[in-house]
Amino acid sequence: MKTAAVFKGFKLYAQVIVDIAHSQVDKIFEYSCPDTLKAGGRVKVPFGGRLIDGFVIGVSRTSSYPAEKLKPVAEVFDEEPAIIPECLELMNGISARYRVPKAAALRLFIPSEMRLGKVREAFKSYAVFTGGEAKLSASAKKQTQALEYLKSKGECGFTELCLSFGRGAVNSLVQKGVIRLEKRKVARNPFSGLPSSSAEKVLTPAQREALEKIENSEKTVYLIHGVTGSGKTEIYLNVIAREILKGRTAIFLVPEISLTPQMLMQLRGRFGEAAAIIHSGLSAGERFDEWHRLRSGEAKIAIGARSAVFAPLENIGAIIIDEEHDSSYVSESAPRYSTADIALMRAKYNGAKLILGSATPSVETYVKAADGEYGLITLTERVNKKPLPEIIIADMRKEVRRGNNSAFSLALREELDDTLKKGNQAIIFLNRRGYSRQVLCRNCGYVAKCENCDVTLTYHSEENCLKCHYCGTRYRMPAACPECGGVHILYSGTGTQRVVADLKNLFPSSRILRMDNDTVSGKDGHYNILKRFSSKQADILVGTQMIAKGHDFPSVTLVGILDADMSLHFSDYRSGERTFQLITQVSGRSGRAGEAGKVVLQTCAPENYILRYATAYDYKGFFENEIALRRATGFPPYSLICRIMVTSENDRAALEALKNVYFATEELRNANPAEFIFLNRMHSPIKKIQGKHRYQVLMRLQGKKLLESIYDIAVKFSTNDVFVYVEENPANLS
Ligand code: ADP
Ligand code: ZN
């Protein structure tokens, strides 16, 4: 603790949150500090006998403790505080709303590699010609050449110069004073090789009207409900451009990492280096540099998936959430924040506009727009005036009766054939990855399951193994049934690998690409597959959810949806909404440019009302029906579904905690009987994931009144062994 002594005698006091996300140390600690320290800075402080990282959330001239009792901070990290004043306020909001320690909220605001101190700024040495003259002997050929070269350039990289002329020669020139060495910071620029696109377009009347409405009305939140291809992106870009002109900044959120390079390309095309990207696929160094470009004000637009909502931007003028209905906008780890909630907090703080966009808004969002709480902008036509693709329904029950047991209906095969003959492209969508869903013994009915998770395994033909999609464990494919020794192993269900294999049989000369979690890796994984497909290096793209959203492939004129019912059968109040969204989104990939597109939708329930509305592109009809159903049955937005999850590797401890959590919730219900519609405790549908037993207390509440008490229960019964947490309207009830 040598440095500590240096700071002794300072008369300023820092309020510090130590970087330990634990409720027991979720307090403000005071230290004396140098008077250059600002709120938002990071420090090292003595804590419990060691030095630990901390965040300064305030500095003051007075202290609530006797000054001589306070220890001095040991080290100050940044010249400029890492955390902007707005985020200090946001910290309080998040900590109160989601009941997490302040340190856990603060961690959201800076890249993790900055906290751990692993990444540093990158520097490069330059050799610069000083303008001086040096007497070089005739024998010093290399020096002469190096000097000539440098004179002509003015400067160049030190390493490059040494490589060309030799380190000895260069060092001599440095000694003679004709070369000066300079260390400069370099920004590691992700996607710097991306071509930029998107020249400014002449806006359509509908786009212009939308912009006027956003500019001239007083609302904070706007919903742009526009059919796929209606030019929403162009509206976003113009909103951003206006804010930048006003000297303000913007955040642009997209749901999937895979969409980011495409959007970035457009943003770079329009705004150049003013756009910075934040996402988990970047290398640590890139993330660090992009973050600093935003913090320093060099970059003014942050683009990324949900974590970009925490971008260190001041004076925000607009926050855009594209595909607002997407479930990836809810965080899956504590704090389980909703991105739109955080965005709204930031929009209010900055007096900014929050713009939500979707072709299929979530029912919860649309109801607010219909009620006038949000401004509503509706775009009913595609920019190219082309009709939305025709959706042909293929009744798979009839196919089976006709003796067609394959994954492809006759209609889809014919349309595929036609598409390929015309030299166009097709997308085949299905929900499952892998070769087939299950491996089943025909003799005894044995189904292969994961040892750590209560889920069935999926066969992957490329590696000839079984994989657990929850924990990633691989298992050898059994030659015989481990239960009965039977050798008739059946593969049931169809996965992406299987579809590719079947397609190769049906269309041997076609070139097929597959995109799912197994084929995609690294930050460029998505981008590379999409690039190959869009440059027509393949005819058919087979994929899962990943290919459903956002992509703009002009040559795609056919989309096949193999199992439209898959998501209909989940016992979840949102399954109808999900199905509608999925069909609309996937269909939207067809016929985006010149030729009209088609969609073949395969189903075993063609009479289902969700499918009827989806095939007619009737969002309003779907919404009216759905909201009436939710009102009648008391489901969100007319109630709040809350789940307290109790998980532990120790089954007994989990059960004990479950009992306590349930009793505490019951007490809450006894005190507030009118607030509860439903309350029960049970095993979670998936009883075990990654070795952790899972139980839940499930409840349906009239509203948010008791939320705080429910979060308190979770905090109270969390221990080192048992993890207890709350989910609000969970997207996934597994
Ligand atoms: P959305 O985001 O609503 O699905 P996009 O913004 O991707 O729609 O627009 C669909 C297509 O129309 C894109 O190829 C886009 O470049 C083009 N486009 C959008 N606005 C215009 C415009 N004003 N003039 C010409 N083309 C446009
Ligand atoms: Zn597993």
Coordinates of C-alpha atoms in Angstrom, one line a residue, residues 113-544:
E113 CA -12.1 -5.8 -19.9
M114 CA -11.7 -2.3 -18.5
R115 CA -12.7 -3.4 -15.1
L116 CA -10.3 -6.3 -15.0
G117 CA -7.6 -4.0 -16.3
K118 CA -6.6 -6.5 -18.9
V119 CA -6.8 -4.4 -22.0
R120 CA -4.8 -1.3 -22.5
E121 CA -4.9 1.3 -25.2
A122 CA -2.8 0.2 -28.2
F123 CA 0.1 2.3 -29.3
K124 CA 2.3 2.4 -32.3
S125 CA 5.7 4.1 -32.8
Y126 CA 6.1 6.5 -35.7
A127 CA 9.4 7.8 -37.1
V128 CA 8.9 11.5 -38.0
F129 CA 11.4 13.6 -40.1
T130 CA 12.5 16.5 -37.9
G131 CA 13.5 18.8 -40.7
G132 CA 17.1 18.8 -39.4
E133 CA 20.2 18.0 -41.5
A134 CA 22.7 15.4 -40.8
K135 CA 26.2 14.8 -42.3
L136 CA 26.1 11.2 -43.4
S137 CA 29.3 9.5 -44.5
A138 CA 29.2 8.0 -48.0
S139 CA 29.5 4.5 -46.6
A140 CA 26.2 4.9 -44.6
K141 CA 24.1 3.9 -47.6
K142 CA 21.2 2.5 -45.6
Q143 CA 21.0 5.7 -43.5
T144 CA 21.0 7.8 -46.6
Q145 CA 18.3 5.7 -48.2
A146 CA 16.2 5.7 -45.1
L147 CA 16.5 9.4 -44.7
E148 CA 15.6 10.0 -48.4
Y149 CA 12.6 7.8 -48.0
L150 CA 11.4 9.5 -44.8
K151 CA 11.9 12.9 -46.2
S152 CA 9.6 12.0 -49.1
K153 CA 7.0 10.7 -46.8
G154 CA 7.4 13.0 -43.8
E155 CA 6.7 10.1 -41.4
C156 CA 6.2 6.4 -41.3
G157 CA 5.8 3.5 -38.9
F158 CA 9.0 2.9 -37.0
T159 CA 8.8 -0.9 -37.4
E160 CA 8.2 -0.6 -41.2
L161 CA 11.2 1.7 -41.5
C162 CA 13.4 -0.7 -39.6
L163 CA 12.2 -3.6 -41.7
S164 CA 13.2 -1.8 -44.9
F165 CA 16.5 -0.2 -43.9
G166 CA 17.6 -2.0 -40.8
R167 CA 17.2 -1.1 -37.2
G168 CA 20.9 0.1 -36.9
A169 CA 20.5 2.7 -39.6
V170 CA 17.3 4.0 -38.2
N171 CA 18.6 4.2 -34.7
S172 CA 21.7 6.1 -35.9
L173 CA 19.4 8.7 -37.6
V174 CA 17.5 9.0 -34.3
Q175 CA 20.7 9.7 -32.5
K176 CA 21.7 12.3 -35.1
G177 CA 18.4 14.1 -34.4
V178 CA 16.9 13.9 -37.9
I179 CA 14.3 11.3 -36.9
R180 CA 12.1 11.8 -33.9
L181 CA 10.1 8.8 -32.5
E182 CA 6.5 9.4 -31.5
K183 CA 4.2 7.0 -29.7
R184 CA 0.6 7.4 -30.9
K185 CA -2.6 5.8 -29.8
V186 CA -4.2 3.7 -32.5
A187 CA -7.9 2.8 -32.5
R188 CA -8.5 -0.9 -33.3
N189 CA -11.3 -0.4 -35.7
P190 CA -13.7 -3.4 -36.0
F191 CA -15.1 -4.0 -39.5
S192 CA -12.8 -1.3 -41.0
G193 CA -12.7 -3.4 -44.1
L194 CA -16.5 -3.2 -44.5
P195 CA -17.7 -1.6 -47.7
S196 CA -19.9 1.3 -46.8
S197 CA -23.2 1.7 -48.5
S198 CA -26.4 3.7 -48.5
A199 CA -26.2 6.9 -50.3
E200 CA -28.8 9.3 -49.1
K201 CA -32.2 8.6 -50.7
V202 CA -35.0 10.8 -51.7
L203 CA -37.6 10.2 -49.1
T204 CA -41.0 8.8 -50.0
P205 CA -44.0 10.9 -48.9
A206 CA -44.8 8.3 -46.2
Q207 CA -41.2 8.6 -44.9
R208 CA -41.3 12.4 -44.9
E209 CA -44.6 12.4 -43.1
A210 CA -43.2 10.1 -40.4
L211 CA -40.2 12.3 -39.9
E212 CA -42.4 15.4 -39.6
K213 CA -44.5 13.7 -37.0
I214 CA -41.5 12.7 -34.9
E215 CA -39.9 16.1 -35.2
N216 CA -43.0 18.2 -34.5
S217 CA -44.9 16.4 -31.8
E218 CA -44.2 16.4 -28.1
K219 CA -44.3 12.7 -27.3
T220 CA -41.2 10.9 -26.0
V221 CA -41.9 7.5 -27.5
Y222 CA -42.9 6.7 -31.0
L223 CA -43.9 3.4 -32.6
I224 CA -43.2 3.0 -36.3
H225 CA -45.4 0.1 -37.4
G226 CA -44.3 -0.5 -40.9
V227 CA -44.6 -3.6 -43.1
T228 CA -41.3 -5.3 -44.0
G229 CA -39.6 -3.2 -46.7
S230 CA -41.5 -0.1 -45.9
G231 CA -38.3 1.9 -45.4
K232 CA -38.1 2.1 -41.7
T233 CA -34.3 2.1 -41.7
E234 CA -34.2 5.2 -43.9
I235 CA -36.4 7.0 -41.3
Y236 CA -34.1 6.0 -38.5
L237 CA -31.1 7.3 -40.4
N238 CA -32.8 10.6 -41.0
V239 CA -33.8 11.0 -37.4
I240 CA -30.2 10.3 -36.4
A241 CA -28.9 12.8 -39.0
R242 CA -31.1 15.5 -37.7
E243 CA -29.9 15.0 -34.1
I244 CA -26.3 15.0 -35.2
L245 CA -26.8 18.3 -37.0
K246 CA -28.2 19.7 -33.7
G247 CA -25.0 18.6 -32.0
R248 CA -26.6 15.7 -30.2
T249 CA -25.9 12.0 -30.2
A250 CA -27.8 8.8 -30.9
I251 CA -28.1 5.1 -30.0
F252 CA -29.3 2.5 -32.5
L253 CA -30.2 -0.9 -31.2
V254 CA -30.7 -4.0 -33.3
P255 CA -31.7 -7.4 -32.0
E256 CA -29.1 -9.8 -33.3
I257 CA -25.4 -9.6 -33.6
S258 CA -25.8 -10.9 -37.1
L259 CA -27.7 -7.7 -38.1
T260 CA -25.0 -5.4 -36.8
P261 CA -22.5 -5.4 -39.7
Q262 CA -25.3 -4.7 -42.2
M263 CA -26.6 -1.8 -40.2
L264 CA -23.1 -0.6 -39.5
M265 CA -22.4 -0.6 -43.2
Q266 CA -25.3 1.8 -43.7
L267 CA -24.4 3.9 -40.7
R268 CA -20.8 4.1 -41.8
G269 CA -21.9 5.1 -45.3
R270 CA -23.9 7.9 -43.9
F271 CA -22.0 9.0 -40.9
G272 CA -18.4 7.8 -41.4
E273 CA -16.3 7.4 -38.3
A274 CA -19.0 9.0 -36.2
A275 CA -20.6 5.6 -35.8
A276 CA -19.1 3.2 -33.3
I277 CA -20.1 -0.4 -32.7
I278 CA -20.6 -2.1 -29.4
H279 CA -21.0 -5.8 -29.3
S280 CA -19.9 -9.0 -27.6
G281 CA -18.4 -10.5 -30.7
L282 CA -15.6 -7.9 -30.9
S283 CA -12.2 -8.6 -29.6
A284 CA -11.5 -7.1 -26.2
G285 CA -9.2 -4.4 -27.7
E286 CA -11.7 -3.4 -30.3
R287 CA -14.5 -3.1 -27.7
F288 CA -12.2 -1.0 -25.5
D289 CA -11.4 1.4 -28.3
E290 CA -14.9 1.8 -29.6
W291 CA -16.1 2.5 -26.1
H292 CA -13.4 5.2 -25.7
R293 CA -14.3 6.7 -29.0
L294 CA -17.9 7.2 -27.7
R295 CA -16.8 8.3 -24.3
S296 CA -14.4 10.9 -25.7
G297 CA -17.1 12.3 -28.1
E298 CA -15.1 11.3 -31.2
A299 CA -17.9 8.9 -32.1
K300 CA -21.5 10.2 -31.7
I301 CA -23.6 7.2 -32.7
A302 CA -23.5 3.9 -30.8
I303 CA -24.9 0.8 -32.6
G304 CA -25.2 -2.6 -31.2
A305 CA -27.4 -5.2 -29.5
R306 CA -29.1 -4.5 -26.1
S307 CA -26.0 -3.7 -24.2
A308 CA -25.4 -0.7 -26.4
V309 CA -28.3 1.0 -24.6
F310 CA -25.6 1.8 -21.9
A311 CA -23.3 3.6 -24.4
P312 CA -21.3 6.3 -22.6
L313 CA -22.9 9.1 -24.7
E314 CA -23.9 12.5 -23.4
N315 CA -26.6 14.7 -24.8
I316 CA -28.5 11.9 -26.5
G317 CA -31.1 13.1 -29.0
A318 CA -32.6 9.8 -30.2
I319 CA -32.6 6.2 -29.2
I320 CA -33.9 3.7 -31.8
I321 CA -34.9 0.2 -31.1
D322 CA -35.3 -1.7 -34.3
E323 CA -37.5 -4.9 -34.3
E324 CA -38.7 -3.8 -30.9
H325 CA -40.7 -7.0 -30.4
D326 CA -37.6 -9.2 -30.3
S327 CA -37.1 -11.2 -27.2
S328 CA -33.4 -10.6 -27.1
Y329 CA -34.1 -7.1 -25.7
V330 CA -34.7 -8.7 -22.3
S331 CA -31.4 -9.5 -20.5
E332 CA -31.0 -13.1 -19.5
S333 CA -28.8 -12.5 -16.6
A334 CA -29.0 -10.2 -13.6
P335 CA -30.1 -7.5 -13.7
R336 CA -32.8 -8.8 -16.0
Y337 CA -33.6 -5.4 -17.5
S338 CA -35.8 -4.6 -20.3
T339 CA -33.9 -2.6 -22.9
A340 CA -36.9 -0.4 -23.6
D341 CA -37.2 0.5 -19.9
I342 CA -33.6 1.6 -19.8
A343 CA -34.0 3.4 -23.1
L344 CA -37.0 5.3 -21.7
M345 CA -35.1 6.3 -18.6
R346 CA -32.3 7.7 -20.8
A347 CA -34.7 9.4 -23.2
K348 CA -36.4 11.2 -20.3
Y349 CA -33.1 12.2 -18.8
N350 CA -31.9 13.7 -22.1
G351 CA -35.1 15.0 -23.4
A352 CA -34.6 12.6 -26.3
K353 CA -37.0 10.7 -28.6
L354 CA -37.3 7.0 -28.2
I355 CA -38.3 5.3 -31.5
L356 CA -39.5 1.7 -31.5
G357 CA -39.9 0.1 -34.9
S358 CA -41.3 -3.2 -36.1
A359 CA -43.5 -4.9 -38.7
T360 CA -45.0 -6.9 -35.9
P361 CA -45.0 -4.8 -32.7
S362 CA -45.4 -6.7 -29.5
V363 CA -49.0 -6.6 -28.2
E364 CA -47.8 -4.8 -25.1
T365 CA -46.3 -2.0 -27.2
Y366 CA -49.0 -1.7 -29.7
V367 CA -51.7 -1.2 -27.1
K368 CA -49.8 1.8 -25.7
A369 CA -49.6 3.3 -29.2
A370 CA -53.3 2.6 -29.8
D371 CA -54.2 4.3 -26.5
G372 CA -52.2 7.4 -27.5
E373 CA -49.4 7.0 -24.9
Y374 CA -46.9 6.5 -27.7
G375 CA -47.0 8.4 -31.1
L376 CA -48.1 5.9 -33.8
I377 CA -46.7 5.9 -37.3
T378 CA -48.1 3.4 -39.7
L379 CA -46.5 2.5 -43.0
T380 CA -48.7 0.1 -45.0
E381 CA -46.7 0.0 -48.3
R382 CA -43.3 -1.3 -49.3
V383 CA -41.0 1.4 -50.8
N384 CA -41.0 -0.4 -54.1
K385 CA -44.8 -0.5 -54.2
K386 CA -44.6 -4.2 -54.7
P387 CA -47.3 -6.2 -52.9
L388 CA -46.2 -8.3 -50.0
P389 CA -45.4 -11.8 -51.1
E390 CA -48.2 -14.2 -51.6
I391 CA -48.4 -16.9 -48.9
I392 CA -49.4 -20.3 -50.2
I393 CA -50.6 -22.7 -47.5
A394 CA -49.5 -26.3 -47.7
D395 CA -51.6 -28.6 -45.5
M396 CA -49.1 -31.2 -44.4
R397 CA -51.9 -33.6 -43.2
K398 CA -53.0 -33.9 -46.8
E399 CA -49.4 -34.5 -47.9
V400 CA -49.1 -37.4 -45.5
R401 CA -52.4 -38.8 -46.8
R402 CA -51.0 -38.6 -50.3
G403 CA -48.1 -40.6 -49.1
N404 CA -45.6 -37.8 -48.9
N405 CA -43.6 -38.2 -45.7
S406 CA -40.8 -35.9 -46.5
A407 CA -40.2 -32.5 -45.0
F408 CA -41.2 -30.8 -48.2
S409 CA -44.7 -30.4 -49.6
L410 CA -45.3 -30.8 -53.3
A411 CA -46.0 -27.0 -53.5
L412 CA -42.7 -26.1 -51.9
R413 CA -40.8 -28.5 -54.2
E414 CA -42.4 -27.0 -57.3
E415 CA -41.8 -23.5 -56.2
L416 CA -38.2 -24.3 -55.4
D417 CA -37.7 -25.9 -58.7
D418 CA -39.2 -22.8 -60.4
T419 CA -37.0 -20.4 -58.4
L420 CA -33.8 -22.2 -59.1
K421 CA -34.6 -22.4 -62.8
K422 CA -35.0 -18.7 -62.9
G423 CA -31.7 -18.2 -61.2
N424 CA -33.3 -16.7 -58.1
Q425 CA -32.6 -17.5 -54.5
A426 CA -34.6 -19.2 -51.8
I427 CA -34.6 -19.3 -48.0
I428 CA -35.8 -22.3 -46.1
F429 CA -36.7 -21.6 -42.5
L430 CA -37.2 -24.0 -39.6
N431 CA -37.1 -23.8 -35.9
R432 CA -34.6 -26.6 -35.1
R433 CA -30.9 -26.9 -35.7
G434 CA -29.1 -30.2 -35.8
Y435 CA -29.8 -33.2 -38.0
S436 CA -33.0 -34.3 -36.3
R437 CA -34.6 -33.6 -33.0
Q438 CA -34.5 -36.8 -31.1
V439 CA -32.8 -40.1 -31.1
L440 CA -35.3 -42.8 -30.2
C441 CA -35.1 -46.5 -29.7
R442 CA -37.9 -48.2 -31.7
N443 CA -37.8 -51.2 -29.4
C444 CA -38.2 -49.7 -25.9
G445 CA -38.9 -46.1 -26.6
Y446 CA -35.6 -44.9 -25.0
V447 CA -34.8 -41.3 -25.8
A448 CA -31.2 -40.0 -25.4
K449 CA -31.0 -37.3 -22.8
C450 CA -28.3 -35.0 -21.4
E451 CA -26.8 -36.0 -18.1
N452 CA -26.6 -32.4 -16.8
C453 CA -29.9 -31.1 -18.2
D454 CA -33.4 -32.4 -18.4
V455 CA -33.6 -32.2 -22.2
T456 CA -33.3 -34.6 -25.1
L457 CA -30.2 -34.6 -27.2
T458 CA -30.0 -33.7 -30.9
Y459 CA -28.1 -35.6 -33.5
H460 CA -25.5 -33.7 -35.5
S461 CA -24.4 -35.5 -38.6
E462 CA -21.3 -33.5 -39.4
E463 CA -19.6 -34.5 -36.2
N464 CA -21.6 -37.7 -35.9
C465 CA -22.4 -37.0 -32.3
L466 CA -25.3 -36.0 -30.0
K467 CA -25.3 -32.5 -28.6
C468 CA -27.2 -30.9 -25.7
H469 CA -28.4 -27.5 -26.9
Y470 CA -28.6 -26.2 -23.4
C471 CA -25.1 -26.9 -22.1
G472 CA -23.2 -27.9 -25.2
T473 CA -22.1 -31.3 -24.0
R474 CA -21.4 -33.8 -26.8
Y475 CA -22.1 -37.5 -26.5
R476 CA -21.0 -40.3 -28.7
M477 CA -23.8 -41.6 -31.0
P478 CA -24.8 -45.0 -29.5
A479 CA -24.6 -48.0 -31.8
A480 CA -27.2 -49.8 -29.8
C481 CA -29.8 -48.6 -27.3
P482 CA -28.2 -48.2 -23.9
E483 CA -31.4 -49.4 -22.2
C484 CA -32.4 -52.6 -24.1
G485 CA -29.5 -53.1 -26.5
G486 CA -31.9 -52.8 -29.5
V487 CA -30.2 -51.6 -32.7
H488 CA -33.1 -49.9 -34.4
I489 CA -32.4 -46.3 -33.6
L490 CA -34.9 -43.8 -35.0
Y491 CA -34.4 -40.2 -35.8
S492 CA -37.5 -38.2 -35.4
G493 CA -38.2 -34.6 -36.3
T494 CA -36.2 -32.6 -38.8
G495 CA -33.3 -30.3 -38.1
T496 CA -31.4 -27.9 -40.3
Q497 CA -28.7 -30.4 -41.2
R498 CA -31.3 -33.0 -42.2
V499 CA -33.0 -30.4 -44.4
V500 CA -29.8 -29.6 -46.2
A501 CA -29.2 -33.3 -46.8
D502 CA -32.7 -33.7 -48.2
L503 CA -32.4 -30.6 -50.4
K504 CA -29.2 -32.0 -51.9
N505 CA -31.0 -35.1 -52.9
L506 CA -33.9 -33.2 -54.4
F507 CA -31.8 -30.5 -56.2
P508 CA -28.3 -32.0 -56.7
S509 CA -26.9 -29.1 -58.6
S510 CA -28.1 -26.4 -56.2
R511 CA -25.6 -24.7 -53.9
I512 CA -26.8 -24.7 -50.3
L513 CA -25.7 -22.7 -47.2
R514 CA -26.7 -23.4 -43.7
M515 CA -26.9 -20.8 -40.9
D516 CA -27.6 -21.6 -37.3
N517 CA -25.7 -21.6 -34.0
D518 CA -23.6 -24.5 -35.2
T519 CA -22.3 -23.0 -38.3
V520 CA -21.8 -19.5 -37.0
S521 CA -18.8 -18.6 -34.9
G522 CA -16.7 -15.5 -34.2
K523 CA -17.7 -11.9 -34.8
D524 CA -17.6 -12.3 -38.6
G525 CA -19.4 -15.7 -38.7
H526 CA -22.9 -14.4 -39.4
Y527 CA -21.5 -11.7 -41.7
N528 CA -19.5 -14.2 -43.8
I529 CA -22.4 -16.5 -44.4
L530 CA -24.7 -13.6 -45.2
K531 CA -22.1 -12.1 -47.5
R532 CA -21.7 -15.4 -49.4
F533 CA -25.4 -15.7 -49.8
S534 CA -26.0 -12.1 -50.9
S535 CA -23.2 -12.2 -53.4
K536 CA -25.0 -15.2 -54.9
Q537 CA -22.4 -17.8 -54.0
A538 CA -25.4 -20.0 -53.0
D539 CA -28.9 -20.6 -54.2
I540 CA -30.6 -21.7 -51.0
L541 CA -30.1 -20.6 -47.4
V542 CA -31.3 -23.0 -44.7
G543 CA -31.6 -21.6 -41.2
T544 CA -33.2 -21.1 -37.9

